[in-house]
Tab-separated table of C-alpha atoms and ligand atoms in Angstrom:
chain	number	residue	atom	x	y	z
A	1	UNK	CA	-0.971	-50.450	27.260
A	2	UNK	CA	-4.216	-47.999	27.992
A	3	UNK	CA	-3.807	-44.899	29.842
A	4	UNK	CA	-6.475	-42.362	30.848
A	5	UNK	CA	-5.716	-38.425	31.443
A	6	UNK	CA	-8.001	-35.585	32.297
A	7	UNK	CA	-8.330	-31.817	30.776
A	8	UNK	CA	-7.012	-29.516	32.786
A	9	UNK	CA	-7.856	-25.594	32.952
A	10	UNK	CA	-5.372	-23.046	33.115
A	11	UNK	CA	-5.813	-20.325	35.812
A	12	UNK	CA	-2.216	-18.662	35.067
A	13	UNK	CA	-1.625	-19.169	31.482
A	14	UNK	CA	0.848	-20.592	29.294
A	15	UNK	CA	1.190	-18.749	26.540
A	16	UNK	CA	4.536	-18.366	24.499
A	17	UNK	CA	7.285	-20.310	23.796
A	18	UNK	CA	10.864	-19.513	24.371
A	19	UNK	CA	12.060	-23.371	22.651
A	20	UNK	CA	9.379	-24.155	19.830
A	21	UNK	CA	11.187	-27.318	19.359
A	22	UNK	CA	11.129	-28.447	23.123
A	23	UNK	CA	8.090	-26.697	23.677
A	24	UNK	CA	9.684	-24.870	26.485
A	25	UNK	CA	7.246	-21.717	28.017
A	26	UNK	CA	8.465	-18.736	28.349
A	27	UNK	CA	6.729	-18.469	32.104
A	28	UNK	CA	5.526	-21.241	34.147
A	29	UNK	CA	2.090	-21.717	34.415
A	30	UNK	CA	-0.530	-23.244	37.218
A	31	UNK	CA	-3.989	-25.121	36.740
A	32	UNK	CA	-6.732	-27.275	37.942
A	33	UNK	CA	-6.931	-30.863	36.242
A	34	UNK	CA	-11.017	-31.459	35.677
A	35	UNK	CA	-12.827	-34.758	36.677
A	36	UNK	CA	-13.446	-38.070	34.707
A	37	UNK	CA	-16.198	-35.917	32.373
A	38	UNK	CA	-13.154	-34.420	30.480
A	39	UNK	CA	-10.873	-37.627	29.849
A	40	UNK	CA	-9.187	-39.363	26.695
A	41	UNK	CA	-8.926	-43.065	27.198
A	42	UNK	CA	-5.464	-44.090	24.679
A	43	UNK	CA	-3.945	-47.610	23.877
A	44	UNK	CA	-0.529	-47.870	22.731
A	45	UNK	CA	1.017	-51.235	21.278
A	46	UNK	CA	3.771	-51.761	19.380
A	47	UNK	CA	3.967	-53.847	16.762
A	48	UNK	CA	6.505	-55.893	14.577
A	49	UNK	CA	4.161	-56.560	11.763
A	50	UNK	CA	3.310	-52.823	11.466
A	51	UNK	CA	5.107	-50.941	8.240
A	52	UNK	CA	3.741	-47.704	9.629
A	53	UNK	CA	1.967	-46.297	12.430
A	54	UNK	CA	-1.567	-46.697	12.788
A	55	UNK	CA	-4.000	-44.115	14.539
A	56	UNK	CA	-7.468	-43.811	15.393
A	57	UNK	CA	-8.847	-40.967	16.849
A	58	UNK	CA	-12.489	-40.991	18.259
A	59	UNK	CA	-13.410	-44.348	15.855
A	60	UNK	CA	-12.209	-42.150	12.990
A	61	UNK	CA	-9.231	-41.869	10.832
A	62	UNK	CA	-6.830	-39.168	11.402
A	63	UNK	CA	-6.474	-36.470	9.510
A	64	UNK	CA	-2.803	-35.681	7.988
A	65	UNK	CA	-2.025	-33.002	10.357
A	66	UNK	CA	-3.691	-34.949	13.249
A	67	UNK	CA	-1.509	-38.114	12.318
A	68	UNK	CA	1.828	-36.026	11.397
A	69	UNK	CA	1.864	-34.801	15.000
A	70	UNK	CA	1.174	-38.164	16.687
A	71	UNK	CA	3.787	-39.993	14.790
A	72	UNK	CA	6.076	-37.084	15.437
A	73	UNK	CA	4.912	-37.434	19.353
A	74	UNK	CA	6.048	-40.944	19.105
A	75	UNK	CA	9.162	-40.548	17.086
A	76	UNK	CA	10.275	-39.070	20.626
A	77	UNK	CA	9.070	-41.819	22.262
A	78	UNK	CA	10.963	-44.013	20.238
A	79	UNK	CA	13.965	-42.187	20.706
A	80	UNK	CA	13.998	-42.191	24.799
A	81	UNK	CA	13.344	-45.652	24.058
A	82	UNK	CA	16.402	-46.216	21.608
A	83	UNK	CA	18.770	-44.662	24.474
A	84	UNK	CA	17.941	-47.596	26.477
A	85	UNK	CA	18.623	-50.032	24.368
A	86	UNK	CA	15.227	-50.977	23.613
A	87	UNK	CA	14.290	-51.937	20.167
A	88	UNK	CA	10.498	-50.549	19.351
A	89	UNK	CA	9.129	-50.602	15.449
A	90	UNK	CA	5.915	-48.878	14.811
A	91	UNK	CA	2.445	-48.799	16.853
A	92	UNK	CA	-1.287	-48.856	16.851
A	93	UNK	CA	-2.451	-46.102	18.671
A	94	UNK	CA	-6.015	-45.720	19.423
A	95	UNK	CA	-7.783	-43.074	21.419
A	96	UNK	CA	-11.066	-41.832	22.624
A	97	UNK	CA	-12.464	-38.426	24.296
A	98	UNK	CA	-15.055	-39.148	26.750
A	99	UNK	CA	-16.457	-35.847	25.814
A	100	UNK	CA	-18.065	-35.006	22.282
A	101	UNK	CA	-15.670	-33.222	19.857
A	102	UNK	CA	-18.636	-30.909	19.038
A	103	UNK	CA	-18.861	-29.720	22.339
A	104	UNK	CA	-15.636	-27.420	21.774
A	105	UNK	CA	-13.669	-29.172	24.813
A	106	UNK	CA	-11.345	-30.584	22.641
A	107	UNK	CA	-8.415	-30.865	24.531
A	108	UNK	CA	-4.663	-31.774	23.419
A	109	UNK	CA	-3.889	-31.656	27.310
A	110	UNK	CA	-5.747	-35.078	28.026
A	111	UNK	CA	-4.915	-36.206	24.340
A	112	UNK	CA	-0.937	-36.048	24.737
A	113	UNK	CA	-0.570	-36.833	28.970
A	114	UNK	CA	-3.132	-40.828	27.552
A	115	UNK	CA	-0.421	-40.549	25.132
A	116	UNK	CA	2.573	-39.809	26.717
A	117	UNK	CA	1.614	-42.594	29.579
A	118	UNK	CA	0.294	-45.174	26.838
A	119	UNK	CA	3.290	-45.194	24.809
A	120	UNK	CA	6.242	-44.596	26.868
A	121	UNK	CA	5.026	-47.669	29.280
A	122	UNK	CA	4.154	-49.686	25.917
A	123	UNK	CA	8.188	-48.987	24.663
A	124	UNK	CA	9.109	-50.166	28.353
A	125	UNK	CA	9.915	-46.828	29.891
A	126	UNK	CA	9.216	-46.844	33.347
A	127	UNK	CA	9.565	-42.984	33.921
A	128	UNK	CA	8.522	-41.396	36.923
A	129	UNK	CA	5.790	-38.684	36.696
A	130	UNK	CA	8.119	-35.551	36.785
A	131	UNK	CA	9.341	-37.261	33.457
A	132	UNK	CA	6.628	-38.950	32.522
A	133	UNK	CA	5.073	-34.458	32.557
A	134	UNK	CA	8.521	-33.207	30.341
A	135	UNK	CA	7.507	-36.095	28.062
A	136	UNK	CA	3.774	-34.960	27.584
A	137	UNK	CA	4.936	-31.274	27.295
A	138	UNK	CA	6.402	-32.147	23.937
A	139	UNK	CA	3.027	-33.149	22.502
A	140	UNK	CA	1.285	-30.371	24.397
A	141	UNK	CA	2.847	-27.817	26.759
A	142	UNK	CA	-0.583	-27.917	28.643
A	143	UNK	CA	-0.428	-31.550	28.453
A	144	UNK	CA	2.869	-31.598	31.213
A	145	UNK	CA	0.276	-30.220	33.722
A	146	UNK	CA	-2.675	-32.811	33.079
A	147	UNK	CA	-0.094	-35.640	34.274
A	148	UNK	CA	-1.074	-34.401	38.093
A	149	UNK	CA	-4.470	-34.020	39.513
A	150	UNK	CA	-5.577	-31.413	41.781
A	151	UNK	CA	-3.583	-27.722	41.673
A	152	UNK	CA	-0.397	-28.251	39.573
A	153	UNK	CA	2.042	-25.560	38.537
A	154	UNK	CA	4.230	-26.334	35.370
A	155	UNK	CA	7.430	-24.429	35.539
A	156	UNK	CA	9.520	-23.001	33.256
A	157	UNK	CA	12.690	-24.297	33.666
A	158	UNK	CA	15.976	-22.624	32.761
A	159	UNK	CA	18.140	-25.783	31.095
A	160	UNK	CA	18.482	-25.713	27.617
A	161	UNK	CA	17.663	-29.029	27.191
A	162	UNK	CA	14.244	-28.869	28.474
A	163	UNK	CA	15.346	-31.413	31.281
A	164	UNK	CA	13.825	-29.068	34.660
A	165	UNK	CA	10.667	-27.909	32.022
A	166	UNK	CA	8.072	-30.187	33.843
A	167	UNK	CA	4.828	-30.081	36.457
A	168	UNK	CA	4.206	-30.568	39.908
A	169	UNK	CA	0.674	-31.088	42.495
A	170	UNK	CA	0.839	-27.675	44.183
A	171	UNK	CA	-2.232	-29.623	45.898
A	172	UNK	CA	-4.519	-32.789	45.723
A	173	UNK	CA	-7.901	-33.049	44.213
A	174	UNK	CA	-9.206	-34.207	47.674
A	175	UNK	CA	-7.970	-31.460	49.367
A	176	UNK	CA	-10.271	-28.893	47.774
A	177	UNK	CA	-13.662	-30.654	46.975
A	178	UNK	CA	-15.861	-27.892	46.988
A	179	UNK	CA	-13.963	-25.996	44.269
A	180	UNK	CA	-16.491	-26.295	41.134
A	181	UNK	CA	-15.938	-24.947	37.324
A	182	UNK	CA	-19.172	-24.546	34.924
A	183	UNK	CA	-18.319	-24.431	31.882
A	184	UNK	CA	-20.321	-22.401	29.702
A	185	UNK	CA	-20.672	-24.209	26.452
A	186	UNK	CA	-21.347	-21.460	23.475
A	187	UNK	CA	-19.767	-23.060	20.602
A	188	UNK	CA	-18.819	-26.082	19.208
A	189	UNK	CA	-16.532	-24.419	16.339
A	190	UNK	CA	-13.065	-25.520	15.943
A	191	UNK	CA	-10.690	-22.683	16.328
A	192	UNK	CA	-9.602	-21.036	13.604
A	193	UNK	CA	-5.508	-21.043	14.197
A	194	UNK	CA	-4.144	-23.594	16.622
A	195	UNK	CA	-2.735	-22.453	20.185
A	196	UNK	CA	0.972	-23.415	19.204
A	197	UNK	CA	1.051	-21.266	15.950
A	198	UNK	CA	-1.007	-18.442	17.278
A	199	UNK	CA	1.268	-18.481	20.195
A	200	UNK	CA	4.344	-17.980	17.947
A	201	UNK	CA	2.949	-15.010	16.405
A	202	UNK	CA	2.026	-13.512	19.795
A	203	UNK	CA	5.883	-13.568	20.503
A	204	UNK	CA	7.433	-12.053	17.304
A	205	UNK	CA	4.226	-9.432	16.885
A	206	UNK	CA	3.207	-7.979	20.321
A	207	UNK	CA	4.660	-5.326	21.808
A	208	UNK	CA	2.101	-5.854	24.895
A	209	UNK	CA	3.910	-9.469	25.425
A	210	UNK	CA	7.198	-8.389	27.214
A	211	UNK	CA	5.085	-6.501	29.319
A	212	UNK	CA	2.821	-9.502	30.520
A	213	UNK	CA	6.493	-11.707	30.995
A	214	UNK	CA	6.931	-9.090	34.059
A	215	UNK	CA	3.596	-9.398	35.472
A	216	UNK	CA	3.000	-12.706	35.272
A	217	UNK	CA	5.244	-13.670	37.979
A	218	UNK	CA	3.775	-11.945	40.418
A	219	UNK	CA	0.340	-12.936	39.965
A	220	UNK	CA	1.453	-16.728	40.079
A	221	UNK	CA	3.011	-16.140	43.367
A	222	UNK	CA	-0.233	-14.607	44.402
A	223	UNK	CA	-2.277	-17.744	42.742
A	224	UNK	CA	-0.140	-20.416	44.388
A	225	UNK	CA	-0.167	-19.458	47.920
A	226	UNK	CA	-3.993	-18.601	47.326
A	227	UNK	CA	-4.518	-22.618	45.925
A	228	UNK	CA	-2.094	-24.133	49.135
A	229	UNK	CA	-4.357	-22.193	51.251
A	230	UNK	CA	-7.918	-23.267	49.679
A	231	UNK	CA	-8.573	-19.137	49.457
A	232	UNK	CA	-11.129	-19.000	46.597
A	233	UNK	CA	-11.640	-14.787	47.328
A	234	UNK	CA	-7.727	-14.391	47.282
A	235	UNK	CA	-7.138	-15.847	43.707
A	236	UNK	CA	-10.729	-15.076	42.307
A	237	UNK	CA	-9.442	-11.500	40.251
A	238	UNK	CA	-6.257	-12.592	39.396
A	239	UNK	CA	-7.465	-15.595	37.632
A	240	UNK	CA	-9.745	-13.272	35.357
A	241	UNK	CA	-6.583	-10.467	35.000
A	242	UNK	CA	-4.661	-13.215	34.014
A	243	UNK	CA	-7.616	-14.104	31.245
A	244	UNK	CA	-8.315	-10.955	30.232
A	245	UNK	CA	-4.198	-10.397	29.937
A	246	UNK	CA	-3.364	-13.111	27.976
A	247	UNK	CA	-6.371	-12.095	25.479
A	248	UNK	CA	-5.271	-8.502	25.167
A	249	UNK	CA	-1.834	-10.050	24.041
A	250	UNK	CA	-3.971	-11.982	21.743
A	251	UNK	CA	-5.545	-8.855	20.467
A	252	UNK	CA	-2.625	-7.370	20.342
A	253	UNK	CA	-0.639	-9.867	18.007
A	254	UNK	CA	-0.908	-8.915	14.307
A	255	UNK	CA	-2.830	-10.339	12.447
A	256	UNK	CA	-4.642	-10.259	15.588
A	257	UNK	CA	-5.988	-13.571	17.016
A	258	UNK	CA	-9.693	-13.633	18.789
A	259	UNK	CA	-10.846	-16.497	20.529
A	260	UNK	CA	-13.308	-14.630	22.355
A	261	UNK	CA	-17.373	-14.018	20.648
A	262	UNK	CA	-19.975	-11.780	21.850
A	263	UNK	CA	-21.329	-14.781	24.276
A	264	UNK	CA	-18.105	-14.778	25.752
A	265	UNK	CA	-17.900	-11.228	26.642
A	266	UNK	CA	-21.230	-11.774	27.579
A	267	UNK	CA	-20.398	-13.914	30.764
A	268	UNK	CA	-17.717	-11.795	31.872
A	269	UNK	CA	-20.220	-8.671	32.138
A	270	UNK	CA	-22.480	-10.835	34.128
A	271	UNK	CA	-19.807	-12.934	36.381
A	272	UNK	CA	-18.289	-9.139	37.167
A	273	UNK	CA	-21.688	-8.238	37.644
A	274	UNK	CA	-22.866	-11.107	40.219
A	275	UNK	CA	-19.767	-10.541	42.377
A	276	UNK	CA	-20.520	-7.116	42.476
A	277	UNK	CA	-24.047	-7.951	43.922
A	278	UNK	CA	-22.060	-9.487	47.257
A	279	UNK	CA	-19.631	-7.011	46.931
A	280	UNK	CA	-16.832	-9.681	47.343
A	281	UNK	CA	-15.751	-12.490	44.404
A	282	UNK	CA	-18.173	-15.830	44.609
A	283	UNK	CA	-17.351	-16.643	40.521
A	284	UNK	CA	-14.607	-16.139	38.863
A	285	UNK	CA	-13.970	-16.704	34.756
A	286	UNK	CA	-11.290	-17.834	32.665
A	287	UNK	CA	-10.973	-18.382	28.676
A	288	UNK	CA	-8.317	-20.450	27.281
A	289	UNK	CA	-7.871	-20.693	23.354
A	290	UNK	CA	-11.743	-20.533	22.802
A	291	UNK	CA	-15.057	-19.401	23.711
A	292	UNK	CA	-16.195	-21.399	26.059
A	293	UNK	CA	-15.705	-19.936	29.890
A	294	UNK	CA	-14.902	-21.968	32.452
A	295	UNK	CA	-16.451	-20.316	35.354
A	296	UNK	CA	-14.971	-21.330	39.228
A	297	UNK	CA	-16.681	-21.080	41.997
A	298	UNK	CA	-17.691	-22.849	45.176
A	299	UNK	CA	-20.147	-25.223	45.521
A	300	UNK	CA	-22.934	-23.210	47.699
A	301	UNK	CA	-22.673	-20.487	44.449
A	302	UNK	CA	-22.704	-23.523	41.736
A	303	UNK	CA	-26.871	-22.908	41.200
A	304	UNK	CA	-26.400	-19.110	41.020
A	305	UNK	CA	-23.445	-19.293	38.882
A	306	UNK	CA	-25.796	-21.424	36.257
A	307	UNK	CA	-28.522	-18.968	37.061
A	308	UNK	CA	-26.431	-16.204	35.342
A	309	UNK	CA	-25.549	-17.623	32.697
A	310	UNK	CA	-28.183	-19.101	31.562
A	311	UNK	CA	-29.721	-16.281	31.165
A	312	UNK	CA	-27.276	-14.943	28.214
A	313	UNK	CA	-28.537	-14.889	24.623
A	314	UNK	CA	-26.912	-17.685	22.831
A	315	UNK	CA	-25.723	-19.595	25.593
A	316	UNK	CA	-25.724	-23.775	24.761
A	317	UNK	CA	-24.872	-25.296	28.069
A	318	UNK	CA	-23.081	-25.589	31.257
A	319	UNK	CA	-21.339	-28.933	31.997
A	320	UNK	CA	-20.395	-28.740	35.932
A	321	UNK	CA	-16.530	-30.385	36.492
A	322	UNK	CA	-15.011	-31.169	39.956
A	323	UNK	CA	-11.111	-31.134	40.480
A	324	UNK	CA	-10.209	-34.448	39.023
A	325	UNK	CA	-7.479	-36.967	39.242
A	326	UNK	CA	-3.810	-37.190	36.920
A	327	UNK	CA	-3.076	-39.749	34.613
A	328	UNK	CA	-4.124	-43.942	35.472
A	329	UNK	CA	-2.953	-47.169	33.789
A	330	UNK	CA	-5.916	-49.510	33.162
B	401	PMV	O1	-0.833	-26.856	25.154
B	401	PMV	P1	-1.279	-25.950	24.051
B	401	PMV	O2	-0.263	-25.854	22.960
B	401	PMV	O3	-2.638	-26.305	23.545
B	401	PMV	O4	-1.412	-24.462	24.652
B	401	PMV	C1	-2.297	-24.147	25.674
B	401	PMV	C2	-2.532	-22.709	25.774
B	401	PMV	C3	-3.690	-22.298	26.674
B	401	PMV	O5	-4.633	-23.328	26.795
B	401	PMV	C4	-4.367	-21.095	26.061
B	401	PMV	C5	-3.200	-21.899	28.067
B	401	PMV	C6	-2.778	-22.998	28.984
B	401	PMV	O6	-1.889	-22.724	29.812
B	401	PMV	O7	-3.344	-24.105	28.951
């Protein structure tokens, strides 16, 4: 069974767990799900003959921690599937980023919705995309969100069990086509300490966290009814409070975890800069557990927006997405 899945960008982040195990958030979240340029292609088949899982990861083999959390991925998988009455052994799993790794866009999001929609149709699930999303969040809490395309908000949840923990489409990918994000490509370095663990030390070592659990709500109210209403001014400084808030928590965490570089403080100078210049927001940046920005904007700003940056030192590239589409079966 092949599945595709797109990278999605968070504009109100996720960032801390209050079930590790689950991989339940401790506040819901909301993003945009990119186009076809950020997509992992997976195929999922179980097989009799197999004595162990088998995975391939961008024509390569896996490494041990890469393959650990796979088979663990599909453990779960195995169990939904067990609860039915189904009888599944072990499976070949191979996947593929359309993307370069090198590029730094790495994304578990599109890796663990392919997966998540490979191998729960391959074990003869047929589970509908609210659990098709709870079912990716336990590879990936971002992943739950990259199930829909266009807006989608993940929420929380308040069962114990995980069972409400899952995404919806706040709004379609059609219904906002001039919405643009350039990516500003300005390193291809794997990050130092993962998003889950750095995440977990965020929780037991900030005292700035707590703080940002209060906020956060707000701003997400604020976000949605901006996204429903297409209003790129009205969600254009919250989406870079809510950066620049979940990387002070970062900063704040001890030992404290930077994602940010010089580059990327770079951009946010100039993007503050540029709206500035019209005296009203036309850009608008957000960082997730890197370097790179992804920069939103709308489509009669996209050539200024690559203007700007282009002119900071150190800068690689911009890569231009569209609002993109949720998970397919091919
Ligand atoms: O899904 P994870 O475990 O890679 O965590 C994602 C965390 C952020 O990308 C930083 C924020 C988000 O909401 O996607």
């Amino acid at each position: 069974m092949i599945a595709k899945a797109n990278s999605n960008i968070a504009i109100i982040k996720y960032w801390g767990m209050r079930d590790e195990k689950l991989v339940l958030p401790a506040n819901s979240s909301v993003s945009f799900t990119m186009d076809d340029q950020l997509q992992t292609i997976t195929n999922v088949e179980f097989d009799e003959s197999l004595k162990k899982d088998d995975v391939t990861l961008d024509d390569r083999a896996t490494t041990p921690k890469e393959y650990e959390r796979v088979t663990k991925f599909l453990d779960v998988v195995r169990s939904m599937a067990k609860q039915k009455n189904k009888k599944i052994k072990f499976a070949c799993v191979v996947s593929r980023n359309s993307f370069p790794k090198a590029a730094g866009l790495a994304s578990s999001a599109s890796g663990f919705a392919a997966l998540a929609a490979a191998a729960s149709k391959a074990a003869g699930l047929e589970l509908d995309e609210k659990k098709l999303s709870a079912l990716a969040r336990r590879g990936s809490g971002s992943a739950a969100r990259s199930v829909f395309g266009g807006a989608v908000e993940w929420r929380m949840g308040n069962r114990k069990d995980g069972s409400d923990s899952y995404a919806e489409q706040l709004s379609p990918p059609e219904k906002w086509k001039e919405l643009r994000n350039v990516i500003a490509i300005n390193s291809s370095q794997e990050k130092k300490i993962g998003s889950m663990e750095a995440m977990k030390r965020t929780v037991k070592t900030s005292r700035l966290f707590p703080a940002r659990l209060k906020s956060v709500g707000e701003r997400l109210a604020l976000v949605r009814k901006a996204v429903r209403a297409h209003d790129f001014e009205g969600m254009a400084q919250a989406i870079m409070q809510e950066s620049d808030g979940m990387h002070a928590v970062m900063l704040d965490s001890w030992p404290p975890i930077v994602y940010l570089n010089q580059i990327s403080l770079g951009i946010m100078d100039r993007i503050v800069e540029l709206n500035e210049s019209y005296g009203r927001p036309v850009a608008a940046y957000t960082f997730d557990a890197g370097p790179n920005a992804h920069v939103f904007t709308i489509s009669k700003h996209e050539n200024e927006v690559k203007k700007a940056l282009a002119g900071i030192q150190g800068m690689e590239r911009t890569l231009t997405c569209r609002i993109g589409q949720g998970v397919r079966f091919l």
